[in-house]
Amino acid sequence: MEDERPDPADALAAIGNERRVSILYELQQAFRDGHSSLSYADLKRRVGLRDSGNFNYHLQRLVGQFVRKSNDGYSLTYAGRKVASALTAGVFTEQADGTTLDAPGTCYQCGDTALFARYEEERVHITCGSCGEELLHNPFPPAPTTRRDDLLDAFEAWTRRWNALATAGTCPECGSRMSGRLTDYRPELGTGNVPYRLRVSCAECWAMANLPVGCLVRDNPRVIGFHAERGVSLDDRYLWDLDWALHRDHLTVLAENPPRVRLEIPIDGDELRLTFDDGGTVVSAAVVEG
């Protein structure tokens, strides 16, 4: 069956006009003010176009893909909300490359605490200033980098959400299906120092990552419970400060064809052992007491 989805280029071309951007913006502001929709007259007044023919032309270019028309008036579709949010949040306009700040934690490679975060090419990179090891990185929108004073907390929450959705098979960028396979491929943008990573990729958009399996189970109930039973809370620990999540010393390769690995999480002599199949699924869990 022929693909009947609209061409993304055509959809984006429909937005490329200042008047249409104003329409999206005003509908978004109205929603934020508690109005689920606006009448034709109210929307025209807010946009500030006196020429009805000109206004209607631009509005109709958006109806269907970005604007929904109903008996109550006009409102944004999901695509319209995403575009309007990206515009007002600075996704298309902010430039934050070069932002650098100190980061808490210890380098898993050299044990030093000289960590720093830098924003470069739409990613936050956590790097050790002593040995140069890059502990962790993840795509992150540019606007919060310059507008939030709790940037690292925001980045941590964003990264954990991103990993959790990807692990669950849902793309954190577009909501499409995401699949993953363990691989020993070592890309330039590979996170952590491990022999195998789960390579996840979206079936529809650009989203892709090469994640150590420890990153996938940061919020797993078994992991949280194992820590809590020993009086340890993960609430105040950043992902890049968890050696077991990122370093090869905590990963044992059980088989290579297909890949099968075991993650070993130690606390005070005890150890939680999680075994992963080649799809990144935990297939067994056991606690070994020291």
mmCIF file with all atom_site columns, C-alpha atoms in Angstrom, residues 14-184:
data_model
loop_
_atom_site.group_PDB
_atom_site.id
_atom_site.type_symbol
_atom_site.label_atom_id
_atom_site.label_alt_id
_atom_site.label_comp_id
_atom_site.label_asym_id
_atom_site.label_entity_id
_atom_site.label_seq_id
_atom_site.pdbx_PDB_ins_code
_atom_site.Cartn_x
_atom_site.Cartn_y
_atom_site.Cartn_z
_atom_site.occupancy
_atom_site.B_iso_or_equiv
_atom_site.pdbx_formal_charge
_atom_site.auth_seq_id
_atom_site.auth_comp_id
_atom_site.auth_asym_id
_atom_site.auth_atom_id
_atom_site.pdbx_PDB_model_num
ATOM 1   C CA . ALA A 1 14  ? 3.372   25.607 5.397  1.00 0.00 ? 14  ALA A CA 1
ATOM 2   C CA . ILE A 1 15  ? 4.815   27.207 8.552  1.00 0.00 ? 15  ILE A CA 1
ATOM 3   C CA . GLY A 1 16  ? 7.447   29.294 6.809  1.00 0.00 ? 16  GLY A CA 1
ATOM 4   C CA . ASN A 1 17  ? 5.711   32.637 7.081  1.00 0.00 ? 17  ASN A CA 1
ATOM 5   C CA . GLU A 1 18  ? 5.664   35.223 9.847  1.00 0.00 ? 18  GLU A CA 1
ATOM 6   C CA . ARG A 1 19  ? 1.845   35.430 9.859  1.00 0.00 ? 19  ARG A CA 1
ATOM 7   C CA . ARG A 1 20  ? 1.489   31.664 10.249 1.00 0.00 ? 20  ARG A CA 1
ATOM 8   C CA . VAL A 1 21  ? 3.997   31.621 13.071 1.00 0.00 ? 21  VAL A CA 1
ATOM 9   C CA . SER A 1 22  ? 1.922   34.354 14.751 1.00 0.00 ? 22  SER A CA 1
ATOM 10  C CA . ILE A 1 23  ? -1.212  32.225 14.415 1.00 0.00 ? 23  ILE A CA 1
ATOM 11  C CA . LEU A 1 24  ? 0.491   29.256 16.078 1.00 0.00 ? 24  LEU A CA 1
ATOM 12  C CA . TYR A 1 25  ? 1.878   31.491 18.808 1.00 0.00 ? 25  TYR A CA 1
ATOM 13  C CA . GLU A 1 26  ? -1.476  33.125 19.609 1.00 0.00 ? 26  GLU A CA 1
ATOM 14  C CA . LEU A 1 27  ? -3.258  29.759 19.779 1.00 0.00 ? 27  LEU A CA 1
ATOM 15  C CA . GLN A 1 28  ? -0.586  28.496 22.139 1.00 0.00 ? 28  GLN A CA 1
ATOM 16  C CA . GLN A 1 29  ? -0.856  31.590 24.355 1.00 0.00 ? 29  GLN A CA 1
ATOM 17  C CA . ALA A 1 30  ? -4.631  31.239 24.423 1.00 0.00 ? 30  ALA A CA 1
ATOM 18  C CA . PHE A 1 31  ? -4.292  27.629 25.565 1.00 0.00 ? 31  PHE A CA 1
ATOM 19  C CA . ARG A 1 32  ? -1.878  28.693 28.313 1.00 0.00 ? 32  ARG A CA 1
ATOM 20  C CA . ASP A 1 33  ? -4.481  31.252 29.413 1.00 0.00 ? 33  ASP A CA 1
ATOM 21  C CA . GLY A 1 34  ? -7.134  28.544 29.719 1.00 0.00 ? 34  GLY A CA 1
ATOM 22  C CA . HIS A 1 35  ? -8.866  28.811 26.342 1.00 0.00 ? 35  HIS A CA 1
ATOM 23  C CA . SER A 1 36  ? -9.029  25.477 24.534 1.00 0.00 ? 36  SER A CA 1
ATOM 24  C CA . SER A 1 37  ? -9.863  27.239 21.257 1.00 0.00 ? 37  SER A CA 1
ATOM 25  C CA . LEU A 1 38  ? -10.346 30.689 19.735 1.00 0.00 ? 38  LEU A CA 1
ATOM 26  C CA . SER A 1 39  ? -13.059 31.922 17.416 1.00 0.00 ? 39  SER A CA 1
ATOM 27  C CA . TYR A 1 40  ? -12.104 33.167 13.968 1.00 0.00 ? 40  TYR A CA 1
ATOM 28  C CA . ALA A 1 41  ? -12.657 36.783 15.024 1.00 0.00 ? 41  ALA A CA 1
ATOM 29  C CA . ASP A 1 42  ? -10.654 36.479 18.276 1.00 0.00 ? 42  ASP A CA 1
ATOM 30  C CA . LEU A 1 43  ? -7.735  34.773 16.536 1.00 0.00 ? 43  LEU A CA 1
ATOM 31  C CA . LYS A 1 44  ? -7.701  37.385 13.755 1.00 0.00 ? 44  LYS A CA 1
ATOM 32  C CA . ARG A 1 45  ? -7.723  40.192 16.350 1.00 0.00 ? 45  ARG A CA 1
ATOM 33  C CA . ARG A 1 46  ? -4.854  38.645 18.316 1.00 0.00 ? 46  ARG A CA 1
ATOM 34  C CA . VAL A 1 47  ? -2.730  38.153 15.205 1.00 0.00 ? 47  VAL A CA 1
ATOM 35  C CA . GLY A 1 48  ? -3.381  41.761 14.198 1.00 0.00 ? 48  GLY A CA 1
ATOM 36  C CA . LEU A 1 49  ? -4.264  41.275 10.539 1.00 0.00 ? 49  LEU A CA 1
ATOM 37  C CA . ARG A 1 50  ? -7.029  43.570 9.322  1.00 0.00 ? 50  ARG A CA 1
ATOM 38  C CA . ASP A 1 51  ? -7.246  42.057 5.849  1.00 0.00 ? 51  ASP A CA 1
ATOM 39  C CA . SER A 1 52  ? -9.625  39.095 6.240  1.00 0.00 ? 52  SER A CA 1
ATOM 40  C CA . GLY A 1 53  ? -8.586  37.539 2.943  1.00 0.00 ? 53  GLY A CA 1
ATOM 41  C CA . ASN A 1 54  ? -4.896  37.640 3.842  1.00 0.00 ? 54  ASN A CA 1
ATOM 42  C CA . PHE A 1 55  ? -5.544  36.250 7.335  1.00 0.00 ? 55  PHE A CA 1
ATOM 43  C CA . ASN A 1 56  ? -7.808  33.477 6.070  1.00 0.00 ? 56  ASN A CA 1
ATOM 44  C CA . TYR A 1 57  ? -5.239  32.446 3.452  1.00 0.00 ? 57  TYR A CA 1
ATOM 45  C CA . HIS A 1 58  ? -2.520  31.924 6.068  1.00 0.00 ? 58  HIS A CA 1
ATOM 46  C CA . LEU A 1 59  ? -4.895  30.250 8.520  1.00 0.00 ? 59  LEU A CA 1
ATOM 47  C CA . GLN A 1 60  ? -6.098  27.729 5.940  1.00 0.00 ? 60  GLN A CA 1
ATOM 48  C CA . ARG A 1 61  ? -2.490  26.775 5.127  1.00 0.00 ? 61  ARG A CA 1
ATOM 49  C CA . LEU A 1 62  ? -2.224  25.573 8.739  1.00 0.00 ? 62  LEU A CA 1
ATOM 50  C CA . VAL A 1 63  ? -5.636  23.929 9.176  1.00 0.00 ? 63  VAL A CA 1
ATOM 51  C CA . GLY A 1 64  ? -5.423  20.155 9.163  1.00 0.00 ? 64  GLY A CA 1
ATOM 52  C CA . GLN A 1 65  ? -1.751  19.578 9.929  1.00 0.00 ? 65  GLN A CA 1
ATOM 53  C CA . PHE A 1 66  ? -1.100  22.202 12.618 1.00 0.00 ? 66  PHE A CA 1
ATOM 54  C CA . VAL A 1 67  ? -4.463  23.786 13.454 1.00 0.00 ? 67  VAL A CA 1
ATOM 55  C CA . ARG A 1 68  ? -7.755  22.004 14.179 1.00 0.00 ? 68  ARG A CA 1
ATOM 56  C CA . LYS A 1 69  ? -11.059 23.602 13.189 1.00 0.00 ? 69  LYS A CA 1
ATOM 57  C CA . SER A 1 70  ? -14.178 22.695 15.179 1.00 0.00 ? 70  SER A CA 1
ATOM 58  C CA . ASN A 1 71  ? -17.553 24.171 16.068 1.00 0.00 ? 71  ASN A CA 1
ATOM 59  C CA . ASP A 1 72  ? -15.857 25.938 19.003 1.00 0.00 ? 72  ASP A CA 1
ATOM 60  C CA . GLY A 1 73  ? -13.218 27.611 16.849 1.00 0.00 ? 73  GLY A CA 1
ATOM 61  C CA . TYR A 1 74  ? -9.545  26.947 16.194 1.00 0.00 ? 74  TYR A CA 1
ATOM 62  C CA . SER A 1 75  ? -6.969  25.107 18.300 1.00 0.00 ? 75  SER A CA 1
ATOM 63  C CA . LEU A 1 76  ? -3.548  23.553 17.867 1.00 0.00 ? 76  LEU A CA 1
ATOM 64  C CA . THR A 1 77  ? -3.081  19.938 16.847 1.00 0.00 ? 77  THR A CA 1
ATOM 65  C CA . TYR A 1 78  ? -0.301  17.911 18.475 1.00 0.00 ? 78  TYR A CA 1
ATOM 66  C CA . ALA A 1 79  ? 2.038   18.891 15.620 1.00 0.00 ? 79  ALA A CA 1
ATOM 67  C CA . GLY A 1 80  ? 1.050   22.525 16.053 1.00 0.00 ? 80  GLY A CA 1
ATOM 68  C CA . ARG A 1 81  ? 1.754   22.415 19.790 1.00 0.00 ? 81  ARG A CA 1
ATOM 69  C CA . LYS A 1 82  ? 5.175   20.870 19.184 1.00 0.00 ? 82  LYS A CA 1
ATOM 70  C CA . VAL A 1 83  ? 6.113   23.540 16.649 1.00 0.00 ? 83  VAL A CA 1
ATOM 71  C CA . ALA A 1 84  ? 4.796   26.393 18.799 1.00 0.00 ? 84  ALA A CA 1
ATOM 72  C CA . SER A 1 85  ? 6.583   25.060 21.872 1.00 0.00 ? 85  SER A CA 1
ATOM 73  C CA . ALA A 1 86  ? 9.838   24.677 19.971 1.00 0.00 ? 86  ALA A CA 1
ATOM 74  C CA . LEU A 1 87  ? 9.584   28.273 18.740 1.00 0.00 ? 87  LEU A CA 1
ATOM 75  C CA . THR A 1 88  ? 8.814   29.830 22.120 1.00 0.00 ? 88  THR A CA 1
ATOM 76  C CA . ALA A 1 89  ? 11.352  27.650 23.958 1.00 0.00 ? 89  ALA A CA 1
ATOM 77  C CA . GLY A 1 90  ? 14.124  28.725 21.613 1.00 0.00 ? 90  GLY A CA 1
ATOM 78  C CA . VAL A 1 91  ? 14.793  25.312 20.089 1.00 0.00 ? 91  VAL A CA 1
ATOM 79  C CA . PHE A 1 92  ? 15.200  26.901 16.649 1.00 0.00 ? 92  PHE A CA 1
ATOM 80  C CA . THR A 1 93  ? 16.809  30.167 17.778 1.00 0.00 ? 93  THR A CA 1
ATOM 81  C CA . GLU A 1 94  ? 18.975  29.669 20.878 1.00 0.00 ? 94  GLU A CA 1
ATOM 82  C CA . GLN A 1 95  ? 22.711  29.126 20.457 1.00 0.00 ? 95  GLN A CA 1
ATOM 83  C CA . ALA A 1 96  ? 24.357  27.864 23.638 1.00 0.00 ? 96  ALA A CA 1
ATOM 84  C CA . ASP A 1 97  ? 27.579  26.194 22.465 1.00 0.00 ? 97  ASP A CA 1
ATOM 85  C CA . GLY A 1 98  ? 30.454  26.817 24.844 1.00 0.00 ? 98  GLY A CA 1
ATOM 86  C CA . THR A 1 99  ? 28.427  26.879 28.073 1.00 0.00 ? 99  THR A CA 1
ATOM 87  C CA . THR A 1 100 ? 30.628  25.216 30.724 1.00 0.00 ? 100 THR A CA 1
ATOM 88  C CA . LEU A 1 101 ? 30.209  24.601 34.454 1.00 0.00 ? 101 LEU A CA 1
ATOM 89  C CA . ASP A 1 102 ? 31.585  22.372 37.199 1.00 0.00 ? 102 ASP A CA 1
ATOM 90  C CA . ALA A 1 103 ? 29.853  19.023 37.701 1.00 0.00 ? 103 ALA A CA 1
ATOM 91  C CA . PRO A 1 104 ? 29.688  16.984 40.924 1.00 0.00 ? 104 PRO A CA 1
ATOM 92  C CA . GLY A 1 105 ? 30.867  13.373 41.079 1.00 0.00 ? 105 GLY A CA 1
ATOM 93  C CA . THR A 1 106 ? 33.953  11.232 40.633 1.00 0.00 ? 106 THR A CA 1
ATOM 94  C CA . CYS A 1 107 ? 35.548  10.059 37.404 1.00 0.00 ? 107 CYS A CA 1
ATOM 95  C CA . TYR A 1 108 ? 35.194  6.284  37.002 1.00 0.00 ? 108 TYR A CA 1
ATOM 96  C CA . GLN A 1 109 ? 38.473  6.215  35.064 1.00 0.00 ? 109 GLN A CA 1
ATOM 97  C CA . CYS A 1 110 ? 40.938  8.067  37.321 1.00 0.00 ? 110 CYS A CA 1
ATOM 98  C CA . GLY A 1 111 ? 39.002  8.672  40.547 1.00 0.00 ? 111 GLY A CA 1
ATOM 99  C CA . ASP A 1 112 ? 39.371  12.458 40.411 1.00 0.00 ? 112 ASP A CA 1
ATOM 100 C CA . THR A 1 113 ? 36.571  14.910 41.143 1.00 0.00 ? 113 THR A CA 1
ATOM 101 C CA . ALA A 1 114 ? 37.543  17.440 38.460 1.00 0.00 ? 114 ALA A CA 1
ATOM 102 C CA . LEU A 1 115 ? 34.371  16.917 36.422 1.00 0.00 ? 115 LEU A CA 1
ATOM 103 C CA . PHE A 1 116 ? 32.797  19.590 34.262 1.00 0.00 ? 116 PHE A CA 1
ATOM 104 C CA . ALA A 1 117 ? 29.813  19.865 31.941 1.00 0.00 ? 117 ALA A CA 1
ATOM 105 C CA . ARG A 1 118 ? 29.956  21.591 28.569 1.00 0.00 ? 118 ARG A CA 1
ATOM 106 C CA . TYR A 1 119 ? 27.274  22.234 25.974 1.00 0.00 ? 119 TYR A CA 1
ATOM 107 C CA . GLU A 1 120 ? 28.350  21.552 22.415 1.00 0.00 ? 120 GLU A CA 1
ATOM 108 C CA . GLU A 1 121 ? 26.448  20.664 19.235 1.00 0.00 ? 121 GLU A CA 1
ATOM 109 C CA . GLU A 1 122 ? 23.122  20.317 21.090 1.00 0.00 ? 122 GLU A CA 1
ATOM 110 C CA . ARG A 1 123 ? 24.556  17.910 23.668 1.00 0.00 ? 123 ARG A CA 1
ATOM 111 C CA . VAL A 1 124 ? 25.620  18.140 27.297 1.00 0.00 ? 124 VAL A CA 1
ATOM 112 C CA . HIS A 1 125 ? 28.952  16.374 27.780 1.00 0.00 ? 125 HIS A CA 1
ATOM 113 C CA . ILE A 1 126 ? 30.182  15.362 31.267 1.00 0.00 ? 126 ILE A CA 1
ATOM 114 C CA . THR A 1 127 ? 33.982  15.149 31.127 1.00 0.00 ? 127 THR A CA 1
ATOM 115 C CA . CYS A 1 128 ? 36.867  14.664 33.566 1.00 0.00 ? 128 CYS A CA 1
ATOM 116 C CA . GLY A 1 129 ? 39.259  17.610 33.563 1.00 0.00 ? 129 GLY A CA 1
ATOM 117 C CA . SER A 1 130 ? 42.116  15.456 34.867 1.00 0.00 ? 130 SER A CA 1
ATOM 118 C CA . CYS A 1 131 ? 42.222  12.493 32.473 1.00 0.00 ? 131 CYS A CA 1
ATOM 119 C CA . GLY A 1 132 ? 39.966  13.754 29.669 1.00 0.00 ? 132 GLY A CA 1
ATOM 120 C CA . GLU A 1 133 ? 37.522  10.830 29.904 1.00 0.00 ? 133 GLU A CA 1
ATOM 121 C CA . GLU A 1 134 ? 33.991  11.672 28.711 1.00 0.00 ? 134 GLU A CA 1
ATOM 122 C CA . LEU A 1 135 ? 31.723  9.942  31.191 1.00 0.00 ? 135 LEU A CA 1
ATOM 123 C CA . LEU A 1 136 ? 28.330  10.678 29.697 1.00 0.00 ? 136 LEU A CA 1
ATOM 124 C CA . HIS A 1 137 ? 26.571  12.795 27.098 1.00 0.00 ? 137 HIS A CA 1
ATOM 125 C CA . ASN A 1 138 ? 23.057  13.177 25.766 1.00 0.00 ? 138 ASN A CA 1
ATOM 126 C CA . PRO A 1 139 ? 21.141  15.469 23.387 1.00 0.00 ? 139 PRO A CA 1
ATOM 127 C CA . PHE A 1 140 ? 19.581  18.393 25.255 1.00 0.00 ? 140 PHE A CA 1
ATOM 128 C CA . PRO A 1 141 ? 17.601  21.437 24.037 1.00 0.00 ? 141 PRO A CA 1
ATOM 129 C CA . PRO A 1 142 ? 19.621  24.661 23.917 1.00 0.00 ? 142 PRO A CA 1
ATOM 130 C CA . ALA A 1 143 ? 17.189  26.986 25.696 1.00 0.00 ? 143 ALA A CA 1
ATOM 131 C CA . PRO A 1 144 ? 17.457  25.517 29.243 1.00 0.00 ? 144 PRO A CA 1
ATOM 132 C CA . THR A 1 145 ? 21.241  25.712 28.964 1.00 0.00 ? 145 THR A CA 1
ATOM 133 C CA . THR A 1 146 ? 21.098  29.489 29.144 1.00 0.00 ? 146 THR A CA 1
ATOM 134 C CA . ARG A 1 147 ? 17.858  29.969 31.097 1.00 0.00 ? 147 ARG A CA 1
ATOM 135 C CA . ARG A 1 148 ? 18.064  27.554 34.044 1.00 0.00 ? 148 ARG A CA 1
ATOM 136 C CA . ASP A 1 149 ? 20.301  27.784 37.096 1.00 0.00 ? 149 ASP A CA 1
ATOM 137 C CA . ASP A 1 150 ? 19.710  24.075 37.835 1.00 0.00 ? 150 ASP A CA 1
ATOM 138 C CA . LEU A 1 151 ? 20.978  22.879 34.473 1.00 0.00 ? 151 LEU A CA 1
ATOM 139 C CA . LEU A 1 152 ? 22.578  19.643 35.680 1.00 0.00 ? 152 LEU A CA 1
ATOM 140 C CA . ASP A 1 153 ? 19.452  18.570 37.578 1.00 0.00 ? 153 ASP A CA 1
ATOM 141 C CA . ALA A 1 154 ? 17.391  19.253 34.455 1.00 0.00 ? 154 ALA A CA 1
ATOM 142 C CA . PHE A 1 155 ? 19.872  17.358 32.289 1.00 0.00 ? 155 PHE A CA 1
ATOM 143 C CA . GLU A 1 156 ? 19.873  14.387 34.674 1.00 0.00 ? 156 GLU A CA 1
ATOM 144 C CA . ALA A 1 157 ? 16.066  14.202 34.648 1.00 0.00 ? 157 ALA A CA 1
ATOM 145 C CA . TRP A 1 158 ? 15.986  14.575 30.858 1.00 0.00 ? 158 TRP A CA 1
ATOM 146 C CA . THR A 1 159 ? 18.610  11.851 30.359 1.00 0.00 ? 159 THR A CA 1
ATOM 147 C CA . ARG A 1 160 ? 16.903  9.367  32.672 1.00 0.00 ? 160 ARG A CA 1
ATOM 148 C CA . ARG A 1 161 ? 13.560  9.958  30.946 1.00 0.00 ? 161 ARG A CA 1
ATOM 149 C CA . TRP A 1 162 ? 15.214  9.574  27.536 1.00 0.00 ? 162 TRP A CA 1
ATOM 150 C CA . ASN A 1 163 ? 16.851  6.287  28.522 1.00 0.00 ? 163 ASN A CA 1
ATOM 151 C CA . ALA A 1 164 ? 13.706  4.919  30.176 1.00 0.00 ? 164 ALA A CA 1
ATOM 152 C CA . LEU A 1 165 ? 11.539  5.576  27.120 1.00 0.00 ? 165 LEU A CA 1
ATOM 153 C CA . ALA A 1 166 ? 14.142  4.164  24.737 1.00 0.00 ? 166 ALA A CA 1
ATOM 154 C CA . THR A 1 167 ? 14.462  1.048  26.905 1.00 0.00 ? 167 THR A CA 1
ATOM 155 C CA . ALA A 1 168 ? 10.683  0.621  26.837 1.00 0.00 ? 168 ALA A CA 1
ATOM 156 C CA . GLY A 1 169 ? 10.716  0.655  23.026 1.00 0.00 ? 169 GLY A CA 1
ATOM 157 C CA . THR A 1 170 ? 9.256   4.142  22.607 1.00 0.00 ? 170 THR A CA 1
ATOM 158 C CA . CYS A 1 171 ? 11.178  6.942  20.934 1.00 0.00 ? 171 CYS A CA 1
ATOM 159 C CA . PRO A 1 172 ? 11.663  9.837  23.404 1.00 0.00 ? 172 PRO A CA 1
ATOM 160 C CA . GLU A 1 173 ? 11.699  12.317 20.522 1.00 0.00 ? 173 GLU A CA 1
ATOM 161 C CA . CYS A 1 174 ? 8.691   11.327 18.377 1.00 0.00 ? 174 CYS A CA 1
ATOM 162 C CA . GLY A 1 175 ? 6.910   8.453  20.159 1.00 0.00 ? 175 GLY A CA 1
ATOM 163 C CA . SER A 1 176 ? 7.510   5.912  17.376 1.00 0.00 ? 176 SER A CA 1
ATOM 164 C CA . ARG A 1 177 ? 8.793   2.391  17.912 1.00 0.00 ? 177 ARG A CA 1
ATOM 165 C CA . MET A 1 178 ? 12.363  2.037  19.072 1.00 0.00 ? 178 MET A CA 1
ATOM 166 C CA . SER A 1 179 ? 14.397  -1.151 18.958 1.00 0.00 ? 179 SER A CA 1
ATOM 167 C CA . GLY A 1 180 ? 17.768  -2.117 20.385 1.00 0.00 ? 180 GLY A CA 1
ATOM 168 C CA . ARG A 1 181 ? 20.496  -4.705 20.110 1.00 0.00 ? 181 ARG A CA 1
ATOM 169 C CA . LEU A 1 182 ? 23.655  -5.330 22.121 1.00 0.00 ? 182 LEU A CA 1
ATOM 170 C CA . THR A 1 183 ? 26.746  -4.579 20.085 1.00 0.00 ? 183 THR A CA 1
ATOM 171 C CA . ASP A 1 184 ? 30.483  -4.262 20.567 1.00 0.00 ? 184 ASP A CA 1
#
